[in-house]
Every structure is written in C-alpha cells, then in structure tokens.
Short mmCIF file of C-alpha atoms and ligand atoms in Angstrom, two decimals:
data_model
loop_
_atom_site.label_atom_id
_atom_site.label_comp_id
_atom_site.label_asym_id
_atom_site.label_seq_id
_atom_site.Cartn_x
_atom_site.Cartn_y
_atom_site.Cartn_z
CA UNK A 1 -25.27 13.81 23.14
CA UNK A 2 -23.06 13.00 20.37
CA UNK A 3 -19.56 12.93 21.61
CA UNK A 4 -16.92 14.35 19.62
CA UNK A 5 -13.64 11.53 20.12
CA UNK A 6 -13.77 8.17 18.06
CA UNK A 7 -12.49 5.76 19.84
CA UNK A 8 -10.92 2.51 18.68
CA UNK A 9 -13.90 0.38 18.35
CA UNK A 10 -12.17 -2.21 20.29
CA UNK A 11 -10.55 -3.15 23.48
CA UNK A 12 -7.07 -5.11 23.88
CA UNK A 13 -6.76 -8.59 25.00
CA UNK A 14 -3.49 -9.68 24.66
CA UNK A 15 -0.22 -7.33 24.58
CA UNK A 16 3.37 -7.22 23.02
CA UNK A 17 6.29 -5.80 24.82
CA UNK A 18 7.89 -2.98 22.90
CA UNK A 19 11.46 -2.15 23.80
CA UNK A 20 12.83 1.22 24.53
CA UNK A 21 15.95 1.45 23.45
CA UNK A 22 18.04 4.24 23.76
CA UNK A 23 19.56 7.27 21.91
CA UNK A 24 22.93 5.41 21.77
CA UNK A 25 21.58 2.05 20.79
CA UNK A 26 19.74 3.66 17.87
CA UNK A 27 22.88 5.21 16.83
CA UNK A 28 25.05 2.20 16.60
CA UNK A 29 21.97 0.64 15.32
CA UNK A 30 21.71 2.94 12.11
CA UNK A 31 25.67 2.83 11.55
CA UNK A 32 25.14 -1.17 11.64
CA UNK A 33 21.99 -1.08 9.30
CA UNK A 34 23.96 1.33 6.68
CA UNK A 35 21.58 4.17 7.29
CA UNK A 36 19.05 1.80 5.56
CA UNK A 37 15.91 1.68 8.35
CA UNK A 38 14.90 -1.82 6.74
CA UNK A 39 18.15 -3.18 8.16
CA UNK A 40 17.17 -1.94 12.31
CA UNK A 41 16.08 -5.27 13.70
CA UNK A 42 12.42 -5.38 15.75
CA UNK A 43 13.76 -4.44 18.83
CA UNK A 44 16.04 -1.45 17.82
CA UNK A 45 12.60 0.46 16.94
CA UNK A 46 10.30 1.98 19.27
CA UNK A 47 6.65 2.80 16.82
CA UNK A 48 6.80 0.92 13.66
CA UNK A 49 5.28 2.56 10.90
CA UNK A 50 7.73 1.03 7.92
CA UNK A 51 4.47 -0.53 6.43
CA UNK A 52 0.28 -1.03 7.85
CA UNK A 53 1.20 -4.41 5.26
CA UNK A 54 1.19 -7.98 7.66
CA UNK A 55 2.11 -5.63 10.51
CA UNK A 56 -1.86 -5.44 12.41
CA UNK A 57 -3.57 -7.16 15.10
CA UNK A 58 -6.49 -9.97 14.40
CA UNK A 59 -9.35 -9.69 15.97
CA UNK A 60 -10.57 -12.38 18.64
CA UNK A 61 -12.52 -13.69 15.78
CA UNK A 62 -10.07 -14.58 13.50
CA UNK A 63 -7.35 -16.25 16.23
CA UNK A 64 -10.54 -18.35 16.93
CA UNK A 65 -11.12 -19.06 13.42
CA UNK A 66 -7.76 -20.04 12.60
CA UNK A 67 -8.45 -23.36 14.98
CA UNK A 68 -11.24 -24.00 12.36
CA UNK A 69 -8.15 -23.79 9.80
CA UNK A 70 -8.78 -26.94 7.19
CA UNK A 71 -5.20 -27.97 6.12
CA UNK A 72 -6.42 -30.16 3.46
CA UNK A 73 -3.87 -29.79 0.52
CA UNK A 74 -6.66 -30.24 -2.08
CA UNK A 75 -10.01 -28.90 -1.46
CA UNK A 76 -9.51 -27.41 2.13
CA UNK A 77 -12.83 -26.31 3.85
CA UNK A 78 -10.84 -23.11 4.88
CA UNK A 79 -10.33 -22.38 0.93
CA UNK A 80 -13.79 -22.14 0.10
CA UNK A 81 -14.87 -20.58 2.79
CA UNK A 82 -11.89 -18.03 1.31
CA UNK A 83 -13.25 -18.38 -1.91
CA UNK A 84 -17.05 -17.40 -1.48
CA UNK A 85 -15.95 -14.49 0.89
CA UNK A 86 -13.91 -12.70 -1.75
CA UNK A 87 -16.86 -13.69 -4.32
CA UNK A 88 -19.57 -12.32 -2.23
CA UNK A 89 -17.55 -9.14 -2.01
CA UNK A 90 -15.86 -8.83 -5.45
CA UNK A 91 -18.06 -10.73 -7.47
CA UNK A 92 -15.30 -11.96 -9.64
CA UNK A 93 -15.65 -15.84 -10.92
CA UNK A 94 -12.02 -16.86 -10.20
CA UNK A 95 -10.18 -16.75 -6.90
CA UNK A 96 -6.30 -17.90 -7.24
CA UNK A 97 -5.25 -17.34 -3.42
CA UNK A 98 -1.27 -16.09 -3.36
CA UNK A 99 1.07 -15.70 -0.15
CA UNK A 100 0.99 -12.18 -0.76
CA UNK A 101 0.14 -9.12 -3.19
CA UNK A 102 3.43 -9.36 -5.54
CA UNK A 103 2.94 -12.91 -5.88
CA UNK A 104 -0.54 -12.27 -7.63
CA UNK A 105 1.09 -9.26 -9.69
CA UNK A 106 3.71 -11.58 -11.04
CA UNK A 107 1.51 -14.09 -11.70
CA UNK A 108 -0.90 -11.52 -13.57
CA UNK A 109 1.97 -10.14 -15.73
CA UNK A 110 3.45 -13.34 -16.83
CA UNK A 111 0.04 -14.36 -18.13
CA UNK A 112 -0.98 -11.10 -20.02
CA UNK A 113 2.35 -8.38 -19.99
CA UNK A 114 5.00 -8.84 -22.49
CA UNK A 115 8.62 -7.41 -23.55
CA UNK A 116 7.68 -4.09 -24.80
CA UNK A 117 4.13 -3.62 -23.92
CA UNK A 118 3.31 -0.64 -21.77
CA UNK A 119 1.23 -1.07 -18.22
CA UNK A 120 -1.04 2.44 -17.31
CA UNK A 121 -1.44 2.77 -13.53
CA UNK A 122 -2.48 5.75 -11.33
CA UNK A 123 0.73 4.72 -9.58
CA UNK A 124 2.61 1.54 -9.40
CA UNK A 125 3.76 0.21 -6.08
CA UNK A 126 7.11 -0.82 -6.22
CA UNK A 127 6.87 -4.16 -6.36
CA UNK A 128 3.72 -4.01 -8.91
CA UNK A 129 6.31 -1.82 -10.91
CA UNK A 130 9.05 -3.84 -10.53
CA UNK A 131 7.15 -7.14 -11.81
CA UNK A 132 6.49 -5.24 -15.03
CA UNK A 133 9.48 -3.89 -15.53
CA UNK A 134 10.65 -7.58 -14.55
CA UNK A 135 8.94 -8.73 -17.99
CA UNK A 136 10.76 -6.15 -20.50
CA UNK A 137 7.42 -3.83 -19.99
CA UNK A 138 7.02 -0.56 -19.54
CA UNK A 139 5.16 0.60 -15.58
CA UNK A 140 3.76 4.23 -16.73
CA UNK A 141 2.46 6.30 -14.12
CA UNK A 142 -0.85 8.81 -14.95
CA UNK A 143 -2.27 9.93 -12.00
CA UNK A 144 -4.25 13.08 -12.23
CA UNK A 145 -3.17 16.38 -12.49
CA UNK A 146 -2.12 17.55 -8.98
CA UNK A 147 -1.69 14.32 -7.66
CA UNK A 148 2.03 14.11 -7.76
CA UNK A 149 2.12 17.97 -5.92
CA UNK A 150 2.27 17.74 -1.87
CA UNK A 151 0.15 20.91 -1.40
CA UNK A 152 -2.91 20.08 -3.86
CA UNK A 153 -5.73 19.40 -1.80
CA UNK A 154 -8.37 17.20 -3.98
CA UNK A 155 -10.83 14.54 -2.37
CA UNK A 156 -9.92 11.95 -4.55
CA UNK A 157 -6.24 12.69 -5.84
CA UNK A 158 -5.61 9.27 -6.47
CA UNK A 159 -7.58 9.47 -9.67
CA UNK A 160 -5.89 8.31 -13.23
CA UNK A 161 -5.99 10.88 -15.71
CA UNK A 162 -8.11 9.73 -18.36
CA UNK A 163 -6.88 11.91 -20.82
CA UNK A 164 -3.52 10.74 -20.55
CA UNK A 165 -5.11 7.00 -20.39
CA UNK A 166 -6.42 8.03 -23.88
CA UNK A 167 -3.21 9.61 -25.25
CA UNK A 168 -1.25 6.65 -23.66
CA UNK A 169 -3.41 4.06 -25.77
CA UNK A 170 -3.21 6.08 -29.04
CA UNK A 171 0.20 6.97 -28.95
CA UNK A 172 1.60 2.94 -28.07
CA UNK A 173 -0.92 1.49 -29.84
CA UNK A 174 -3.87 -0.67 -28.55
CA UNK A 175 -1.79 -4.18 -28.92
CA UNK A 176 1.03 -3.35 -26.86
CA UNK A 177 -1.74 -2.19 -23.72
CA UNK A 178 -2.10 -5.45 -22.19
CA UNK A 179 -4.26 -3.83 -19.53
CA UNK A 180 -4.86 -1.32 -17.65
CA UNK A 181 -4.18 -0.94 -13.45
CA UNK A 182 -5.68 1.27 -10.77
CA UNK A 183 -4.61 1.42 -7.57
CA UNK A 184 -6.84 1.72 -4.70
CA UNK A 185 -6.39 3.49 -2.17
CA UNK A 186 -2.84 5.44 -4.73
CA UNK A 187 -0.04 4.23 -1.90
CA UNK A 188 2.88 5.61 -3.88
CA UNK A 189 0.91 9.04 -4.49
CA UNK A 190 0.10 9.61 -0.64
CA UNK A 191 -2.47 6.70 -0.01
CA UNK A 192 -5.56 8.75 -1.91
CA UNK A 193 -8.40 7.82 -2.69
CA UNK A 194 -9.82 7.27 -6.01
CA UNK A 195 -13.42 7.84 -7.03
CA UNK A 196 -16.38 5.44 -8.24
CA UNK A 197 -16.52 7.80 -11.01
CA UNK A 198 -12.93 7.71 -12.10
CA UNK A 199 -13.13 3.60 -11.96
CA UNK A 200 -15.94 4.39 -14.65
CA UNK A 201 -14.59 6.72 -16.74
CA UNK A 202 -11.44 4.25 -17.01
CA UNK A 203 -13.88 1.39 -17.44
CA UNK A 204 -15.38 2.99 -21.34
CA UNK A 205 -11.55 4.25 -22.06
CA UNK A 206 -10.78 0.38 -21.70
CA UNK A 207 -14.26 -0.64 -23.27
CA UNK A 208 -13.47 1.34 -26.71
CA UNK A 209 -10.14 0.03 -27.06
CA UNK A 210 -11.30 -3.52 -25.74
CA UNK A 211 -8.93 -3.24 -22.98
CA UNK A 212 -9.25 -5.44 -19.54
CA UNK A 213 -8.57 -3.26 -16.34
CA UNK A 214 -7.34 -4.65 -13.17
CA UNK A 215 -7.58 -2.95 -9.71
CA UNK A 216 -4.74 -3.22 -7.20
CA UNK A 217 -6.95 -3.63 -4.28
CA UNK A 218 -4.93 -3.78 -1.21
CA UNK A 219 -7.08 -0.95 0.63
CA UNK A 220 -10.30 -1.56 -1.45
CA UNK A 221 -12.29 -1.39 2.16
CA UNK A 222 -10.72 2.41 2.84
CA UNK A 223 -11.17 3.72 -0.75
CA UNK A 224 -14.27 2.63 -0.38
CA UNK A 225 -14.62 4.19 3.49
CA UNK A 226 -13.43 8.11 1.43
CA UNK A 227 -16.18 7.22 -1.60
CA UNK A 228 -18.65 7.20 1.21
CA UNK A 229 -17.43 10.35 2.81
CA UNK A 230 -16.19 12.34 -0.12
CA UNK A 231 -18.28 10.96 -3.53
CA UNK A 232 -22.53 12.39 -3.81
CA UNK A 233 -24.54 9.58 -4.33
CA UNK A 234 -22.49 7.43 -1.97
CA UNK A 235 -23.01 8.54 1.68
CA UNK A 236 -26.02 6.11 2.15
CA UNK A 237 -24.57 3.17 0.76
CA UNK A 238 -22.69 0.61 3.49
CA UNK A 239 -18.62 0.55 2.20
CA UNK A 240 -19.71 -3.51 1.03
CA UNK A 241 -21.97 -2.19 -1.40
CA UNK A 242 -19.48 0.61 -2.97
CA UNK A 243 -16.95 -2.08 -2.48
CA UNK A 244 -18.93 -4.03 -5.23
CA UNK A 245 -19.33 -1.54 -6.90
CA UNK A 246 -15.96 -0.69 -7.63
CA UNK A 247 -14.93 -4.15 -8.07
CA UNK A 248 -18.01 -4.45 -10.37
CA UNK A 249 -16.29 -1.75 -13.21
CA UNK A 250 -12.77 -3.99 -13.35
CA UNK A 251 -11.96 -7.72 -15.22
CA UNK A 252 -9.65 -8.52 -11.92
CA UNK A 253 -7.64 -7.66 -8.86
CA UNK A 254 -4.73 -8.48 -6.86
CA UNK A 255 -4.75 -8.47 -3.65
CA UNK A 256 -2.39 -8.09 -0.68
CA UNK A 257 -4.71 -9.24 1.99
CA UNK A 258 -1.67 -8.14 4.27
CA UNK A 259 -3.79 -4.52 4.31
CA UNK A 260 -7.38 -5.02 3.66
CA UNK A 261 -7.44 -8.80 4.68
CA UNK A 262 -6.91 -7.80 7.98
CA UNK A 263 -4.29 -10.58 8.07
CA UNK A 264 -0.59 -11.08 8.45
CA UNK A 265 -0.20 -12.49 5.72
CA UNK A 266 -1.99 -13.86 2.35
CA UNK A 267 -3.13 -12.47 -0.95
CA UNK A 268 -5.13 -13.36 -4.55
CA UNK A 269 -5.69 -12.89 -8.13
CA UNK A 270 -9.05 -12.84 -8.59
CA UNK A 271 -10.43 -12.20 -12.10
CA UNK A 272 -13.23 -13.17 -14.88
CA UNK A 273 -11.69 -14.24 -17.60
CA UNK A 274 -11.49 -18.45 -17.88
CA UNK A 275 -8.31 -18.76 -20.09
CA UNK A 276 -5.94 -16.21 -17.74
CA UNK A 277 -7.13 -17.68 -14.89
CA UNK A 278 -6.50 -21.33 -15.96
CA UNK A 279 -2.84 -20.07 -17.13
CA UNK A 280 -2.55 -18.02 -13.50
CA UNK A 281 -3.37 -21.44 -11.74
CA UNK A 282 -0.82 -23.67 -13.67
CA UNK A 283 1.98 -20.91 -12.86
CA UNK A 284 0.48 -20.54 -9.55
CA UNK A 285 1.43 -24.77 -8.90
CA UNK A 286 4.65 -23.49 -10.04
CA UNK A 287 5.94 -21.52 -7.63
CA UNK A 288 2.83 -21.00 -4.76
CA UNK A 289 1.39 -24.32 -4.11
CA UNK A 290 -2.03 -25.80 -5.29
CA UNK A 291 -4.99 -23.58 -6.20
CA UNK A 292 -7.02 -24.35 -2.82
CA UNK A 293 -3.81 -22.88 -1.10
CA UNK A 294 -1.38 -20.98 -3.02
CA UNK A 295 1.02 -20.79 -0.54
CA UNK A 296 -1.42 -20.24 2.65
CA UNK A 297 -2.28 -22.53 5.22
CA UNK A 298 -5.53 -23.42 5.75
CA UNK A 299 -5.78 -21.24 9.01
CA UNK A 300 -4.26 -18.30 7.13
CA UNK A 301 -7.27 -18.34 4.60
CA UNK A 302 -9.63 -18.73 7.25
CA UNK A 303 -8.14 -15.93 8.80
CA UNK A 304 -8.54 -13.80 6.08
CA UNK A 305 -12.51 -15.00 5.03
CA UNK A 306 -12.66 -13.68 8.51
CA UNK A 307 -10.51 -10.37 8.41
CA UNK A 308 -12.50 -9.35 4.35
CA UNK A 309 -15.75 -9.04 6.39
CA UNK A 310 -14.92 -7.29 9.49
CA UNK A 311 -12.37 -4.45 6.95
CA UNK A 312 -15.35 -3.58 5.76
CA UNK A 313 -17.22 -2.87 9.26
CA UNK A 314 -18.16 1.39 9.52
CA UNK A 315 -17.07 1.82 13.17
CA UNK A 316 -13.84 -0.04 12.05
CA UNK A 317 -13.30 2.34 9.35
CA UNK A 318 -14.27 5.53 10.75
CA UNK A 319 -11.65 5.17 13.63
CA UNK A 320 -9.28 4.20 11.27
CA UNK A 321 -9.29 6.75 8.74
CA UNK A 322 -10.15 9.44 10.88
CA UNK A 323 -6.86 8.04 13.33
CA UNK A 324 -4.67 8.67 10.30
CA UNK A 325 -5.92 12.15 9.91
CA UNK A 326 -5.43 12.96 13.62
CA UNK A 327 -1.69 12.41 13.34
CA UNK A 328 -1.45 14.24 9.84
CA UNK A 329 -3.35 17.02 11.62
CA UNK A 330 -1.18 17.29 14.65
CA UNK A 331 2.05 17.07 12.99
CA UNK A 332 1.05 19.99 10.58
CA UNK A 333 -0.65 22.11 13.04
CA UNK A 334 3.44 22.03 14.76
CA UNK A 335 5.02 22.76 11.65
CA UNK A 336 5.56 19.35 9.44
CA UNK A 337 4.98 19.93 5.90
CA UNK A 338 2.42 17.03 4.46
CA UNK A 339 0.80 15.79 1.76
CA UNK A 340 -2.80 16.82 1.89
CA UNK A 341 -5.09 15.68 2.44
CA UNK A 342 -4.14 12.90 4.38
CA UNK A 343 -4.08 9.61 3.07
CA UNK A 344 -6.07 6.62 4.25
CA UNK A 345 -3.21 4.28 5.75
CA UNK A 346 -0.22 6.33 6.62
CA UNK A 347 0.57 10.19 6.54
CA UNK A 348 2.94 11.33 4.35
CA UNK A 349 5.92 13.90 5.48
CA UNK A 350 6.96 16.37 2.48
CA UNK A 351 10.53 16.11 2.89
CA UNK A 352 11.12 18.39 -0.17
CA UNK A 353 9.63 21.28 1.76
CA UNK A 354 10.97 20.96 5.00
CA UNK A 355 14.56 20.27 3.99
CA UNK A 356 15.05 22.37 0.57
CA UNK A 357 18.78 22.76 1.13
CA UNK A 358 18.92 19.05 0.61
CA UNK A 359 18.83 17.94 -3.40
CA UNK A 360 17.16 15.00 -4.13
CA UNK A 361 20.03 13.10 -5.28
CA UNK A 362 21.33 13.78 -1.88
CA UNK A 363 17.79 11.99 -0.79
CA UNK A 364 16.01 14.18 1.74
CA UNK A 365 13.30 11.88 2.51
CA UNK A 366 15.91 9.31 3.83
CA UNK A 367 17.55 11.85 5.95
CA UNK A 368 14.69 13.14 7.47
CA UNK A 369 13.29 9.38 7.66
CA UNK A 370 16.94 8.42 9.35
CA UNK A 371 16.45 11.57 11.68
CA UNK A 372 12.76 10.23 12.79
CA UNK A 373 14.18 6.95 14.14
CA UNK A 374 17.38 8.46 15.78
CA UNK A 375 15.37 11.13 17.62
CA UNK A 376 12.33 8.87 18.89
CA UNK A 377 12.83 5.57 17.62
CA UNK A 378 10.40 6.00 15.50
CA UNK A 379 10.66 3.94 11.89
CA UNK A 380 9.08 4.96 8.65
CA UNK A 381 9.87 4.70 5.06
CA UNK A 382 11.49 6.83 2.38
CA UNK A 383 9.48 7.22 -1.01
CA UNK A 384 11.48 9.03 -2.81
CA UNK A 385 14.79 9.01 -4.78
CA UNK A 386 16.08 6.07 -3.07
CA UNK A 387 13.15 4.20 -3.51
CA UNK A 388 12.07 5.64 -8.12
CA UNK A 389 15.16 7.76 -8.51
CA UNK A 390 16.69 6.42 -11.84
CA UNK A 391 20.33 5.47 -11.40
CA UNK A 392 22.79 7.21 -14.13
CA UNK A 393 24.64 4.94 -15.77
CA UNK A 394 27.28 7.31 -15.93
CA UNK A 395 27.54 7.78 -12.13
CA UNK A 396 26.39 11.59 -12.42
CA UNK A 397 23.32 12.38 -9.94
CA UNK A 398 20.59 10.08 -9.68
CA UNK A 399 17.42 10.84 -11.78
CA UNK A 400 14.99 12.35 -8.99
CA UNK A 401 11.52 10.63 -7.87
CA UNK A 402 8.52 12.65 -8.44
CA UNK A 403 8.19 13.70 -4.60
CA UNK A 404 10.56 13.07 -1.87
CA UNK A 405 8.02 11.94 1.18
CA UNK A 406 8.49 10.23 4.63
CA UNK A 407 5.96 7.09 4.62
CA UNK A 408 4.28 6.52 8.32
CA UNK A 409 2.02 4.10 7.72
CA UNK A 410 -0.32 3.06 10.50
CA UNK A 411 -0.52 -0.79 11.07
CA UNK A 412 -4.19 -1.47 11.69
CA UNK A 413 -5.80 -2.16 15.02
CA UNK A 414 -1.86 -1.90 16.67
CA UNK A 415 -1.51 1.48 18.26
CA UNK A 416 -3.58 3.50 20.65
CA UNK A 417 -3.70 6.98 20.31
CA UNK A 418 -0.93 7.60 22.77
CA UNK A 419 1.77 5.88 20.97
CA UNK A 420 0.15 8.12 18.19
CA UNK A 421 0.69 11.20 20.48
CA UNK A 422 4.42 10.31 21.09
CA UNK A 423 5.16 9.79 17.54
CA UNK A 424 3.42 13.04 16.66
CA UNK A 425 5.85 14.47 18.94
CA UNK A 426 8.93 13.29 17.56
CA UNK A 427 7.99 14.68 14.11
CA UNK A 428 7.44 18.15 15.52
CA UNK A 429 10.77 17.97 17.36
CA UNK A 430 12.55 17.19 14.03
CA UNK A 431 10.88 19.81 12.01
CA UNK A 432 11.81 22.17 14.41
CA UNK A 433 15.76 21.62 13.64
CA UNK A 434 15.52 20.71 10.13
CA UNK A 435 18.16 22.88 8.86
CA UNK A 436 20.29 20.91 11.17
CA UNK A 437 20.27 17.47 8.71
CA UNK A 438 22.32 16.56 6.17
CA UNK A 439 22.16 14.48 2.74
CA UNK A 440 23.57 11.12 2.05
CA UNK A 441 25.17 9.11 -0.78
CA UNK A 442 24.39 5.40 -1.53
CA UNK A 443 27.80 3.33 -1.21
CA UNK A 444 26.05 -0.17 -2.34
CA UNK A 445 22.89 -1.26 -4.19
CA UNK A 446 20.80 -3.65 -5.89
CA UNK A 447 19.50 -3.12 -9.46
CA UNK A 448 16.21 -4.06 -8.29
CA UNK A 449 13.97 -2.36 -5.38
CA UNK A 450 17.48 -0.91 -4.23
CA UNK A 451 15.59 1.12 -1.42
CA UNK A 452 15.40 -2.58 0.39
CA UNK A 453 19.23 -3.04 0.92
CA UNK A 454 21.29 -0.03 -0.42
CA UNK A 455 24.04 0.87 2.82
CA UNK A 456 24.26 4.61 2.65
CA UNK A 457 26.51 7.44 4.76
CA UNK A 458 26.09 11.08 5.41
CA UNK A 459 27.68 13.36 3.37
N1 F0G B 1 0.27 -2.97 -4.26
C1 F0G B 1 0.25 -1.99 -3.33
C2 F0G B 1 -0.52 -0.75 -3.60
C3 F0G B 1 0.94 -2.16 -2.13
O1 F0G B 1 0.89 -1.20 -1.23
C4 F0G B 1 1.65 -3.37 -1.91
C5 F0G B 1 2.41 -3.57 -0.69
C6 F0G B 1 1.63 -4.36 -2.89
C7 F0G B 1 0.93 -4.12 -4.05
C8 F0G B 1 2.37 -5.67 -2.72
O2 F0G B 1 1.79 -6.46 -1.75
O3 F0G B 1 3.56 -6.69 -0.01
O4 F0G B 1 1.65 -8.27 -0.12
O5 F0G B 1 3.42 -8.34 -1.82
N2 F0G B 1 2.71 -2.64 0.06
C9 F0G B 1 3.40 -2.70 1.31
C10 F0G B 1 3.64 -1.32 1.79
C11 F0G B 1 4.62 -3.56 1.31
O6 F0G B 1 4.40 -1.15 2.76
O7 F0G B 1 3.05 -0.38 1.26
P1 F0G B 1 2.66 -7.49 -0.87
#
C-alpha cells in the first residue's frame, strides 16, 4: 500500500522554545515596532514565516560537520571541500564564497553593471534590485505574460518573456545589456518555477547578442524539484542532474546559500569567465575577507558543502514542496485568496482581492500582513507597495507595486505540520472579517529598501 500523507522525512532531535505571547503583548508590540513586522523582536512572534532565508534547521550531519570546520584563513580544508561541492553541482570554474546572496550580487554588478545600463530579470529580489539600481542601472522586470496576475494558473509562471528579452535588447541597445538575470525559483512573482526550456530559450536570445546570463539561484534545488514534476522529458532525471542542467545554460550565479544551502548563513558568486572572476575576488578582499572565506568561517562552509547535497535529496523535496502546497490549499479551500499555483517556498496571500476597499497606496498587503500577527502571532511579509511602490516626489500617492501579496514563507526543516495547521487557521479567521481592516500611511522611511524600517499608522 502506498500511503497517501508525506511526512517530514525526518525526526527532531533537539528543540527551541517558542513563546506565546498574548493578544495584548502583540498589540503594544506592533505600536512599538511602527506597524513595521521587521521591528517585533523573536519573542513577540508566535510562527515565523518573514523569510525560509537563514531561518531552517541543519541536519545532524551538518552540526557534526561543522566540528570538521578548517579555520585556516588561506587555503582552509573546509573551502575546498565548499568549492568542489558547488563545482560538482554547478559546474562553473570559479567559486568566490560571500556571507550571503546580496553580497555576491553587489559584487557581480560592480564588476560588469554600469550607470545607465539596463539589467533584464524575470523578477528582481529586492536587494538584487536594489544593488543595480545602487550602480545608476536600470533593474527591468519581464516575467511572462500572466505571471504578475494572482489568478493565472501556469506550471512554470516564473518564466522571462523572451519576447520582451528581445525587444528589451533592441530597443537599449546591446552595449548597455551587461547581462542578463533569471531568477530561480521567481520569489518576488510568487516563488514559481521556471522551466529548463525557458533557461534555453534565454540562453540563444543572449547567444545572438553575445550576452552573458546569470541565474539567481537561491532555490535552484526546488526549481529544479517543479522541472521534475511539471517539465516532459524531466520526470526520470534525479533534481542533481536537472540542477546541472540548468546551471549548464548560464555564465554564473549568485547564491544565497541561506535557502538552498540549507544553512544559516553563507553565499557565492560562482561563474566562468577568468577576468570577472579575478576582479570579483580583489573586491571580494575588499569588503568579505579572503577568497577561501569570503566572510564565512570555516565551519559555515562546511556546513553548507554539507547542506548543497542533502537540498537536493527527493524525499527532502517532495515533503517540502508538497508542505507548501498543503497550507496554500487549506487556506484557499476557507476562503483566502492566493496566488496560484502555489509557490515552492512560501504561499502567497492576494491581498488585492481580499481587501479591495483598501487602495494600494493605502498598502493592503501590510494591513492584512499587520492583521496576521495581531490575530495569531503569526509574522509574514508584505510584497507590495511598501516594499516596489515608487515614492512621488511630490508627496501625492505612492506609485503602486505590481501585486499587493502577503509573503509566508516556510523556513525549511522548522515546522511540523501542526504549527502549519494553526497558522492555516489564523489566515482563515482573518479572511473571514476582512472588511473589518483598515489602510495605513507611512510616517518615516528610508530611500532605500524602505519596507525594512518605514514606522507606519492606521488611517
Ligand atoms: N535573490 C533572491 C531571489 C532572494 O530571495 C534573496 C533573499 C536574495 C537574492 C538575497 O540573498 O538575503 O542572502 O542576501 N531573500 C530573502 C527572502 C531575504 O526573504 O526572500 P541574501
């Protein structure tokens, strides 16, 4: 008999105490934090789902390999051990290891992105966006028809549009395309999946116009897990060799091994080309550390030669894809409008359709995302205006984000399926009353990644 429930495909060895605070303490807690949920401190917040980035649990394994942890400052064992893992499974000739993902994206754009040039991703993150924009660049978004609408169901909605990848080149001209970014699994468009034949099609777009392209690769091991699932041709192949694959069609990554690593914390630039790389590891002594460290300690990268192997395990990724879906499918089957299909890390809440009397200068997403942690404690993360909304200079209303979604992101190997159960719960109570929140105005911001410490209050 083949029994329906996947389990987690492990068993728990050591525990961490969550507190429980109450409905009061949450309150005060949000008027403290400025209505801004990355301002509630660890123990004002019952399930975590701000971010699956740094926040899972290692395996047995990789506590036990930190002990093995080299901390040579040149040449470290645990480096190279670091080094042939992400070789075997990338293939790339250069590994530059970084403390985390933005660290390799900066490093990346300084070398190859200048004032005026124009970057062509599915969808930027925020930080990948940011770190063009940083360099006088342009971050353009092209992800494929559909992919920016909640309700579209496509198996691989992350996809670039290649047209538009075309059009893009031709209309800014080839020189001021520095390269060219997917990212895998599309976080910012509802953690979707992209297909091996997208990656390809990209690949002779770049080819004609001798264009390098770059993968953000932070869940490399689950795009590769919906490939598998989703993509003919690919359901016999183990998610290592369709990782490969993928990584085979690209000049580069970067990496936050924060998802895919398995780690908590840790990153790289890996690429082909000699001369970027050598510039990449002088800016890299600049401002990470040595190139058999960048920022890591040696039981970090042993950690994470550890973690690269056992992301790509099936049983690990069955359970953990198909645990996403179970909450995206509980939460809609009570009432919670979604993006569909679900993504691979988190589920996304469609805070445009549950709360249309809300505008999106008024930010829905962080008032139903403010709503989720006062009701259950439960944190997640707007992506929305707050987060892409263009600021007027004028002061008039806030240019809107292209979708106005609640992040839960699932930290890997953290939380069993009752936690899952309770949080499930606390969305359905919320949609149930959603006429009964409000909007709110920002009172204070940054000009960068404002969404980290803007204070805001209900209007
Ligand atoms: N690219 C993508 C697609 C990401 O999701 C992230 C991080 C980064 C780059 C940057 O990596 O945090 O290691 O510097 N995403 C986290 C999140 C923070 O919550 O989605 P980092």
């Amino acid at each position: 008999m083949d029994y329906k429930t996947i389990i987690e495909p492990f068993r728990i060895h050591t525990v961490q105490a969550i507190d429980l605070p109450n409905l009061a303490a949450r309150e005060a807690a949000l008027e403290r934090a400025g209505y801004n949920l990355f301002g509630l401190h660890a123990d004002e917040v019952i399930i975590d789902l701000l971010t699956d980035s740094g926040t899972g649990a290692m395996s047995s394994e990789q506590w036990a390999g930190m002990m093995c942890g080299d901390e040579t400052y040149a040449g470290s064992r645990s480096f190279f051990r670091f080094e042939e893992t992400v070789k075997d499974i990338t293939g790339f000739d250069h590994v530059i290891p970084t403390h985390q993902g933005r660290a390799a994206e900066k490093i990346l754009f300084a070398v190859a992105v200048e004032d005026g040039d124009v970057v062509p991703n599915n969808t930027h993150f925020d930080t990948t966006r940011a770190n063009v924009e940083y360099r006088g660049a342009e971050a353009r978004d092209i992800v494929t028809p559909g992919g920016t609408d909640p309700a579209t169901i496509l198996p691989f909605k992350g996809n670039m549009d290649i047209d538009r990848l075309r059009s893009t080149i031709e209309e800014v001209g080839v020189d001021r395309v520095p390269l060219v970014m997917i990212t895998v699994t599309n976080n910012s468009g509802g953690g979707q999946p992209v297909s091996m034949a997208n990656i390809r099609a990209a690949r002779e777009v770049c080819d004609e116009f001798g264009i390098p392209l770059y993968l953000d690769a932070c869940r490399f091991a689950e795009n590769a897990w919906f490939i598998k699932m989703r993509e003919e041709g690919y359901e016999d192949k183990t998610p290592r060799e369709i990782a490969r694959e993928m990584f085979s069609y690209v000049d580069g990554a970067t990496m936050s091994a924060k998802k895919d690593g398995l780690g908590n914390i840790g990153g790289f630039l890996a690429l082909n080309d000699t001369e970027w790389a050598q510039t990449a590891r002088n800016l890299l002594i600049l401002t990470e550390g040595f190139p058999t460290y960048g920022g890591l300690a040696g039981y970090d990268l042993e950690a994470l030669a550890i973690g690269f192997n056992e992301v790509l395990e099936e049983d690990y990724l069955r359970y953990r894809i198909r645990s996403t879906a179970y909450l995206a499918e509980t939460v809609l089957a009570g009432g919670m409008p979604i993006v569909q299909p679900p993504g691979g890390h988190a589920v996304y809440l469609d805070a445009a359709a549950l709360l249309p009397h809300i505008p999106s200068h008024e930010y829905p997403a962080q008032s139903l995302a403010i709503e989720l942690y006062r009701a259950g404690g439960v944190r997640g993360i707007e992506i929305g205006t707050v987060m892409f909304g263009r600021r007027d200079p004028d002061g008039g209303p806030d240019e809107p984000a292209a979708m106005e979604l609640v992040r839960l992101a699932i930290p890997r190997r953290t939380y069993t399926q009752s936690h899952i159960d309770y949080v499930a719960e606390v969305v359905i109570d919320v949609a149930n009353r959603a006429e009964q929140l409000t909007g709110y105005r920002i009172v204070e911001q940054a000009a960068w990644l404002r969404h980290f410490t803007a204070r805001l209050e209900a209007l």
